[in-house]
PDB file of C-alpha atoms and ligand atoms in Angstrom:
ATOM      1  CA  MET A   9       0.011  -0.031   0.069  1.00 85.00           C
ATOM      2  CA  ILE A  10       2.921   2.392   0.689  1.00 95.00           C
ATOM      3  CA  LYS A  11       4.716   3.419  -2.540  1.00 96.00           C
ATOM      4  CA  ASP A  12       8.234   4.782  -2.568  1.00 97.00           C
ATOM      5  CA  TRP A  13       7.190   8.211  -3.787  1.00 98.00           C
ATOM      6  CA  PHE A  14       4.907   8.726  -0.761  1.00 98.00           C
ATOM      7  CA  TYR A  15       7.922   9.557   1.379  1.00 98.00           C
ATOM      8  CA  LYS A  16       9.184  12.147  -0.997  1.00 98.00           C
ATOM      9  CA  LYS A  17       5.862  13.852  -1.537  1.00 98.00           C
ATOM     10  CA  LEU A  18       5.024  13.791   2.200  1.00 98.00           C
ATOM     11  CA  LYS A  19       8.314  15.419   3.125  1.00 98.00           C
ATOM     12  CA  GLU A  20       7.891  18.150   0.530  1.00 98.00           C
ATOM     13  CA  ASP A  21       4.310  18.785   1.458  1.00 98.00           C
ATOM     14  CA  ILE A  22       4.536  18.926   5.238  1.00 98.00           C
ATOM     15  CA  GLY A  23       8.159  19.760   5.953  1.00 98.00           C
ATOM     16  CA  ILE A  24      10.944  17.705   7.622  1.00 98.00           C
ATOM     17  CA  LYS A  25       9.851  18.076  11.201  1.00 98.00           C
ATOM     18  CA  ARG A  26       6.269  16.875  10.610  1.00 98.00           C
ATOM     19  CA  TYR A  27       7.660  14.231   8.249  1.00 98.00           C
ATOM     20  CA  GLU A  28       9.967  12.826  10.916  1.00 98.00           C
ATOM     21  CA  HIS A  29       7.019  12.904  13.399  1.00 98.00           C
ATOM     22  CA  SER A  30       5.015  10.881  10.782  1.00 98.00           C
ATOM     23  CA  LEU A  31       7.669   8.267  10.433  1.00 98.00           C
ATOM     24  CA  ARG A  32       7.663   7.777  14.231  1.00 99.00           C
ATOM     25  CA  VAL A  33       3.851   7.649  14.237  1.00 99.00           C
ATOM     26  CA  MET A  34       4.130   5.013  11.541  1.00 98.00           C
ATOM     27  CA  GLU A  35       6.518   2.904  13.609  1.00 98.00           C
ATOM     28  CA  THR A  36       4.431   3.260  16.777  1.00 98.00           C
ATOM     29  CA  SER A  37       1.275   2.416  14.852  1.00 98.00           C
ATOM     30  CA  ILE A  38       2.919  -0.768  13.593  1.00 98.00           C
ATOM     31  CA  GLU A  39       4.009  -1.731  17.145  1.00 98.00           C
ATOM     32  CA  LEU A  40       0.434  -1.294  18.382  1.00 98.00           C
ATOM     33  CA  ALA A  41      -0.989  -3.165  15.419  1.00 98.00           C
ATOM     34  CA  LYS A  42       1.267  -6.112  16.318  1.00 98.00           C
ATOM     35  CA  ARG A  43       0.249  -5.890  19.984  1.00 98.00           C
ATOM     36  CA  TYR A  44      -3.519  -5.853  19.125  1.00 98.00           C
ATOM     37  CA  ASN A  45      -3.533  -8.116  16.161  1.00 98.00           C
ATOM     38  CA  SER A  46      -4.553  -5.396  13.681  1.00 98.00           C
ATOM     39  CA  SER A  47      -3.425  -5.035  10.112  1.00 98.00           C
ATOM     40  CA  ILE A  48       0.265  -3.935  10.065  1.00 98.00           C
ATOM     41  CA  GLU A  49      -0.017  -2.591   6.499  1.00 98.00           C
ATOM     42  CA  LYS A  50      -3.029  -0.437   7.290  1.00 98.00           C
ATOM     43  CA  ALA A  51      -1.434   0.839  10.429  1.00 98.00           C
ATOM     44  CA  ALA A  52       1.698   1.707   8.585  1.00 98.00           C
ATOM     45  CA  VAL A  53       0.079   3.697   5.812  1.00 98.00           C
ATOM     46  CA  ALA A  54      -2.434   5.449   8.092  1.00 98.00           C
ATOM     47  CA  GLY A  55       0.329   6.361  10.570  1.00 98.00           C
ATOM     48  CA  LEU A  56       2.554   7.624   7.799  1.00 98.00           C
ATOM     49  CA  LEU A  57      -0.083   9.738   6.157  1.00 98.00           C
ATOM     50  CA  HIS A  58      -2.070  10.915   9.251  1.00 98.00           C
ATOM     51  CA  ASP A  59      -0.732  14.415   9.039  1.00 98.00           C
ATOM     52  CA  CYS A  60      -0.489  14.670   5.256  1.00 98.00           C
ATOM     53  CA  GLY A  61      -3.024  17.525   5.417  1.00 98.00           C
ATOM     54  CA  LYS A  62      -0.694  19.693   7.511  1.00 98.00           C
ATOM     55  CA  LEU A  63       0.475  21.502   4.340  1.00 97.00           C
ATOM     56  CA  LYS A  64       3.577  23.557   4.990  1.00 96.00           C
ATOM     57  CA  GLY A  65       3.280  27.291   4.097  1.00 92.00           C
ATOM     58  CA  GLU A  66      -0.350  26.961   3.110  1.00 93.00           C
ATOM     59  CA  THR A  67      -2.190  29.842   4.656  1.00 91.00           C
ATOM     60  CA  ASN A  68      -5.632  29.287   3.237  1.00 95.00           C
ATOM     61  CA  LEU A  69      -6.597  25.728   4.266  1.00 95.00           C
ATOM     62  CA  LEU A  70     -10.348  26.577   3.841  1.00 96.00           C
ATOM     63  CA  LYS A  71      -9.772  27.373   0.191  1.00 97.00           C
ATOM     64  CA  VAL A  72      -7.756  24.152  -0.268  1.00 97.00           C
ATOM     65  CA  CYS A  73     -10.621  22.263   1.391  1.00 98.00           C
ATOM     66  CA  SER A  74     -13.195  23.797  -0.918  1.00 97.00           C
ATOM     67  CA  ASP A  75     -10.973  23.013  -3.947  1.00 97.00           C
ATOM     68  CA  PHE A  76     -11.201  19.386  -2.803  1.00 97.00           C
ATOM     69  CA  GLY A  77     -14.911  19.655  -2.511  1.00 97.00           C
ATOM     70  CA  ILE A  78     -14.821  19.160   1.282  1.00 98.00           C
ATOM     71  CA  ILE A  79     -17.729  20.489   3.266  1.00 97.00           C
ATOM     72  CA  LEU A  80     -16.439  21.180   6.768  1.00 97.00           C
ATOM     73  CA  ASP A  81     -18.746  21.125   9.867  1.00 97.00           C
ATOM     74  CA  GLY A  82     -19.021  24.382  11.667  1.00 96.00           C
ATOM     75  CA  MET A  83     -16.743  23.301  14.601  1.00 96.00           C
ATOM     76  CA  THR A  84     -13.985  22.210  12.271  1.00 97.00           C
ATOM     77  CA  LYS A  85     -14.135  25.253  10.066  1.00 95.00           C
ATOM     78  CA  ILE A  86     -13.246  27.644  12.951  1.00 93.00           C
ATOM     79  CA  ASN A  87     -10.515  25.395  14.453  1.00 92.00           C
ATOM     80  CA  SER A  88      -7.415  25.478  12.276  1.00 88.00           C
ATOM     81  CA  GLU A  89      -5.964  22.553  14.327  1.00 94.00           C
ATOM     82  CA  LEU A  90      -8.901  20.273  13.191  1.00 97.00           C
ATOM     83  CA  ILE A  91      -8.850  21.003   9.445  1.00 97.00           C
ATOM     84  CA  HIS A  92      -5.777  19.024   8.618  1.00 97.00           C
ATOM     85  CA  SER A  93      -7.247  15.636   9.552  1.00 98.00           C
ATOM     86  CA  VAL A  94     -10.336  16.082   7.286  1.00 98.00           C
ATOM     87  CA  LEU A  95      -8.175  17.578   4.501  1.00 98.00           C
ATOM     88  CA  GLY A  96      -5.660  14.864   5.063  1.00 98.00           C
ATOM     89  CA  ALA A  97      -8.176  12.078   4.453  1.00 98.00           C
ATOM     90  CA  ALA A  98      -9.084  13.760   1.079  1.00 98.00           C
ATOM     91  CA  ILE A  99      -5.425  14.217   0.122  1.00 98.00           C
ATOM     92  CA  ALA A 100      -4.676  10.578   1.018  1.00 98.00           C
ATOM     93  CA  GLU A 101      -7.560   9.457  -1.200  1.00 98.00           C
ATOM     94  CA  LYS A 102      -7.074  11.807  -4.140  1.00 98.00           C
ATOM     95  CA  GLU A 103      -3.291  12.364  -4.252  1.00 98.00           C
ATOM     96  CA  TYR A 104      -1.862   9.177  -2.652  1.00 98.00           C
ATOM     97  CA  GLY A 105      -4.608   6.921  -4.149  1.00 98.00           C
ATOM     98  CA  ILE A 106      -5.609   5.378  -0.858  1.00 98.00           C
ATOM     99  CA  LYS A 107      -8.898   3.609  -1.268  1.00 98.00           C
ATOM    100  CA  ASP A 108      -9.175   1.772   1.972  1.00 98.00           C
ATOM    101  CA  GLU A 109     -12.082   3.368   3.977  1.00 98.00           C
ATOM    102  CA  GLU A 110     -10.648   2.154   7.257  1.00 98.00           C
ATOM    103  CA  VAL A 111      -7.354   3.867   6.577  1.00 98.00           C
ATOM    104  CA  LEU A 112      -9.056   7.045   5.355  1.00 98.00           C
ATOM    105  CA  LYS A 113     -11.200   7.240   8.511  1.00 98.00           C
ATOM    106  CA  ALA A 114      -8.154   6.658  10.695  1.00 99.00           C
ATOM    107  CA  ILE A 115      -6.634   9.755   9.164  1.00 98.00           C
ATOM    108  CA  LYS A 116      -9.911  11.789   9.306  1.00 98.00           C
ATOM    109  CA  TYR A 117     -10.525  11.159  12.900  1.00 98.00           C
ATOM    110  CA  HIS A 118      -6.959  11.132  14.319  1.00 98.00           C
ATOM    111  CA  THR A 119      -7.296  14.523  15.978  1.00 98.00           C
ATOM    112  CA  THR A 120     -10.767  14.488  17.558  1.00 98.00           C
ATOM    113  CA  GLY A 121     -11.565  10.824  17.753  1.00 98.00           C
ATOM    114  CA  ARG A 122     -15.194   9.864  17.394  1.00 98.00           C
ATOM    115  CA  GLU A 123     -17.902   7.606  18.722  1.00 98.00           C
ATOM    116  CA  ASN A 124     -17.377   3.916  18.238  1.00 98.00           C
ATOM    117  CA  MET A 125     -13.789   4.125  16.773  1.00 98.00           C
ATOM    118  CA  SER A 126     -12.336   1.180  14.930  1.00 98.00           C
ATOM    119  CA  LEU A 127      -9.264  -0.579  16.250  1.00 98.00           C
ATOM    120  CA  LEU A 128      -7.221   1.091  13.544  1.00 98.00           C
ATOM    121  CA  GLU A 129      -8.569   4.548  14.381  1.00 99.00           C
ATOM    122  CA  LYS A 130      -7.686   3.985  18.041  1.00 98.00           C
ATOM    123  CA  ILE A 131      -4.145   2.834  17.119  1.00 99.00           C
ATOM    124  CA  VAL A 132      -3.292   5.913  14.982  1.00 99.00           C
ATOM    125  CA  TYR A 133      -4.954   8.327  17.496  1.00 98.00           C
ATOM    126  CA  ILE A 134      -2.801   6.925  20.306  1.00 98.00           C
ATOM    127  CA  ALA A 135       0.353   6.428  18.244  1.00 98.00           C
ATOM    128  CA  ASP A 136       0.228  10.089  17.296  1.00 98.00           C
ATOM    129  CA  LEU A 137       0.342  11.025  21.033  1.00 98.00           C
ATOM    130  CA  ILE A 138       2.870   8.481  22.321  1.00 98.00           C
ATOM    131  CA  GLU A 139       5.436   8.383  19.537  1.00 98.00           C
ATOM    132  CA  PRO A 140       8.995   8.572  20.991  1.00 98.00           C
ATOM    133  CA  GLY A 141       9.375  12.226  20.040  1.00 98.00           C
ATOM    134  CA  ARG A 142       6.476  13.404  22.336  1.00 98.00           C
ATOM    135  CA  SER A 143       7.192  14.762  25.764  1.00 97.00           C
ATOM    136  CA  PHE A 144       4.359  16.119  27.899  1.00 92.00           C
ATOM    137  CA  GLU A 145       3.315  15.473  31.370  1.00 92.00           C
ATOM    138  CA  GLY A 146       1.687  12.065  31.633  1.00 93.00           C
ATOM    139  CA  VAL A 147       3.069  10.682  28.325  1.00 96.00           C
ATOM    140  CA  ASP A 148       4.923   7.832  30.055  1.00 97.00           C
ATOM    141  CA  LYS A 149       1.679   6.704  31.737  1.00 97.00           C
ATOM    142  CA  LEU A 150      -0.007   6.801  28.314  1.00 97.00           C
ATOM    143  CA  ARG A 151       2.816   4.764  26.757  1.00 98.00           C
ATOM    144  CA  LYS A 152       2.458   2.123  29.465  1.00 98.00           C
ATOM    145  CA  LEU A 153      -1.328   2.089  29.295  1.00 98.00           C
ATOM    146  CA  ALA A 154      -1.205   1.787  25.469  1.00 98.00           C
ATOM    147  CA  LEU A 155       0.327  -1.687  25.791  1.00 97.00           C
ATOM    148  CA  GLU A 156      -2.067  -2.730  28.511  1.00 98.00           C
ATOM    149  CA  ASP A 157      -5.436  -1.430  27.601  1.00 97.00           C
ATOM    150  CA  LEU A 158      -6.140   0.549  24.492  1.00 97.00           C
ATOM    151  CA  ASP A 159      -9.549   1.860  25.581  1.00 97.00           C
ATOM    152  CA  ARG A 160      -8.366   3.009  28.930  1.00 97.00           C
ATOM    153  CA  CYS A 161      -5.446   4.704  27.220  1.00 98.00           C
ATOM    154  CA  LEU A 162      -7.841   6.413  24.899  1.00 98.00           C
ATOM    155  CA  ILE A 163     -10.068   7.707  27.689  1.00 98.00           C
ATOM    156  CA  TYR A 164      -6.995   8.976  29.560  1.00 97.00           C
ATOM    157  CA  SER A 165      -5.813  10.745  26.357  1.00 97.00           C
ATOM    158  CA  LEU A 166      -9.111  12.297  25.725  1.00 98.00           C
ATOM    159  CA  ASP A 167      -9.264  13.428  29.330  1.00 97.00           C
ATOM    160  CA  ASN A 168      -5.905  15.008  28.866  1.00 95.00           C
ATOM    161  CA  THR A 169      -6.854  16.798  25.634  1.00 96.00           C
ATOM    162  CA  LEU A 170     -10.166  18.022  26.938  1.00 97.00           C
ATOM    163  CA  LYS A 171      -8.538  19.415  30.026  1.00 97.00           C
ATOM    164  CA  PHE A 172      -6.076  21.219  27.915  1.00 96.00           C
ATOM    165  CA  LEU A 173      -8.793  22.621  25.650  1.00 97.00           C
ATOM    166  CA  ILE A 174     -10.800  23.864  28.617  1.00 98.00           C
ATOM    167  CA  GLU A 175      -7.718  25.457  30.288  1.00 98.00           C
ATOM    168  CA  ASN A 176      -7.000  27.264  27.060  1.00 97.00           C
ATOM    169  CA  LYS A 177     -10.568  28.354  26.382  1.00 97.00           C
ATOM    170  CA  LYS A 178     -10.698  26.388  23.171  1.00 96.00           C
ATOM    171  CA  ILE A 179     -13.793  25.003  21.436  1.00 95.00           C
ATOM    172  CA  ILE A 180     -14.212  21.342  21.960  1.00 97.00           C
ATOM    173  CA  HIS A 181     -15.370  19.367  18.990  1.00 98.00           C
ATOM    174  CA  ILE A 182     -18.514  17.277  19.652  1.00 98.00           C
ATOM    175  CA  ASP A 183     -16.774  14.208  18.289  1.00 98.00           C
ATOM    176  CA  SER A 184     -14.188  14.278  21.107  1.00 98.00           C
ATOM    177  CA  ILE A 185     -16.986  14.373  23.657  1.00 98.00           C
ATOM    178  CA  LYS A 186     -18.852  11.596  21.877  1.00 98.00           C
ATOM    179  CA  ALA A 187     -15.677   9.494  21.628  1.00 98.00           C
ATOM    180  CA  ARG A 188     -15.209   9.781  25.497  1.00 98.00           C
ATOM    181  CA  ASN A 189     -18.762   9.198  26.423  1.00 98.00           C
ATOM    182  CA  TYR A 190     -18.967   6.130  24.180  1.00 98.00           C
ATOM    183  CA  LEU A 191     -15.760   4.623  25.689  1.00 98.00           C
ATOM    184  CA  LEU A 192     -16.926   5.378  29.295  1.00 97.00           C
ATOM    185  CA  ILE A 193     -20.253   3.740  28.745  1.00 96.00           C
ATOM    186  CA  GLN A 194     -18.638   0.753  27.055  1.00 93.00           C
ATOM    187  CA  THR A 195     -16.092   0.165  29.671  1.00 89.00           C
ATOM    188  CA  THR A 196     -18.440   0.556  32.644  1.00 82.00           C
ATOM    189  CA  MET A 197     -20.770  -2.049  30.981  1.00 74.00           C
ATOM    190  CA  GLU A 198     -18.040  -4.661  30.639  1.00 69.00           C
TER     191      GLU A 198
HETATM  192  O1  DGI B 207      -1.238  17.043  14.192  1.00 65.23           O
HETATM  193  P1  DGI B 207      -0.545  16.801  15.510  1.00 65.23           P
HETATM  194  O2  DGI B 207       0.100  17.944  16.158  1.00 65.23           O
HETATM  195  O3  DGI B 207       0.470  15.647  15.364  1.00 65.23           O
HETATM  196  O4  DGI B 207      -1.632  16.198  16.603  1.00 65.23           O
HETATM  197  P2  DGI B 207      -3.196  16.253  16.455  1.00 65.23           P
HETATM  198  O5  DGI B 207      -3.624  16.014  15.121  1.00 65.23           O
HETATM  199  O6  DGI B 207      -3.704  15.331  17.510  1.00 65.23           O
HETATM  200  O7  DGI B 207      -3.534  17.812  16.841  1.00 65.23           O
HETATM  201  C1  DGI B 207      -3.337  18.213  18.137  1.00 65.23           C
HETATM  202  C2  DGI B 207      -4.090  19.497  18.385  1.00 65.23           C
HETATM  203  O8  DGI B 207      -5.470  19.386  18.085  1.00 65.23           O
HETATM  204  C3  DGI B 207      -3.848  19.875  19.848  1.00 65.23           C
HETATM  205  O9  DGI B 207      -3.393  21.166  19.875  1.00 65.23           O
HETATM  206  C4  DGI B 207      -5.202  19.707  20.452  1.00 65.23           C
HETATM  207  C5  DGI B 207      -6.163  19.959  19.221  1.00 65.23           C
HETATM  208  N1  DGI B 207      -7.458  19.355  19.353  1.00 65.23           N
HETATM  209  C6  DGI B 207      -7.787  17.959  19.599  1.00 65.23           C
HETATM  210  N2  DGI B 207      -9.120  17.868  19.788  1.00 65.23           N
HETATM  211  C7  DGI B 207      -9.656  19.089  19.751  1.00 65.23           C
HETATM  212  C8  DGI B 207      -8.619  20.010  19.409  1.00 65.23           C
HETATM  213  N3  DGI B 207      -8.764  21.385  19.279  1.00 65.23           N
HETATM  214  C9  DGI B 207     -10.018  21.812  19.362  1.00 65.23           C
HETATM  215  N4  DGI B 207     -10.201  23.119  19.180  1.00 65.23           N
HETATM  216  N5  DGI B 207     -11.090  20.999  19.659  1.00 65.23           N
HETATM  217  C10 DGI B 207     -10.988  19.625  19.787  1.00 65.23           C
HETATM  218  O10 DGI B 207     -11.977  18.969  20.079  1.00 65.23           O
HETATM  219 FE1   FE B 208      -2.485  15.644  13.301  1.00 65.23          FE
HETATM  220 FE1   FE B 209       0.480  13.944  14.200  1.00 65.23          FE
END
């Protein structure tokens, strides 16, 4: 699924720093896929391309989205941090030729999460946060939890992100809330 030219294009599109982060997310996604018996190939391509929408030097992401025919929801439109995941899914499909819906969704929801995430979506979401280049308070706990219990790790990550958003007076996307509620309901019913 990964072609040689993906690496070159990705590096040019998103810049070296983001590119190196993407390689680490790819490796971490592969590790998690092995740990949880998920497709290694899908984890690799979704991990590699998850930030392919973070176009370097592009100032008008809304225009780029409209050129791709993407209709953004109101909450995404006003949060520049959220646009790159939706745009990334479109770029992965149209420019990298990815057809696998599961992979495209893992890219699309890697920032907010969503209700009833697939295993691959969870893997990429978590790999993005725990790749070896990340250093924030609590990341070691997340790294440990990721190998023990993916859902608990996800709840913990969502808690962290939501606390951060509240502390910084940021708008919370409804999908992040739904992702957390869904996991909490599911894990208390087990
Ligand atoms: O692209 P990365 O930096 O690798 O990581 P990411 O795609 O997870 O983006 C992280 C940023 O997105 C981080 O600053 C928190 C922000 N974010 C996550 N969920 C939400 C959000 N921002 C808003 N406004 N609302 C959300 O629900
Ligand atoms: Fe991202
Ligand atoms: Fe990322």
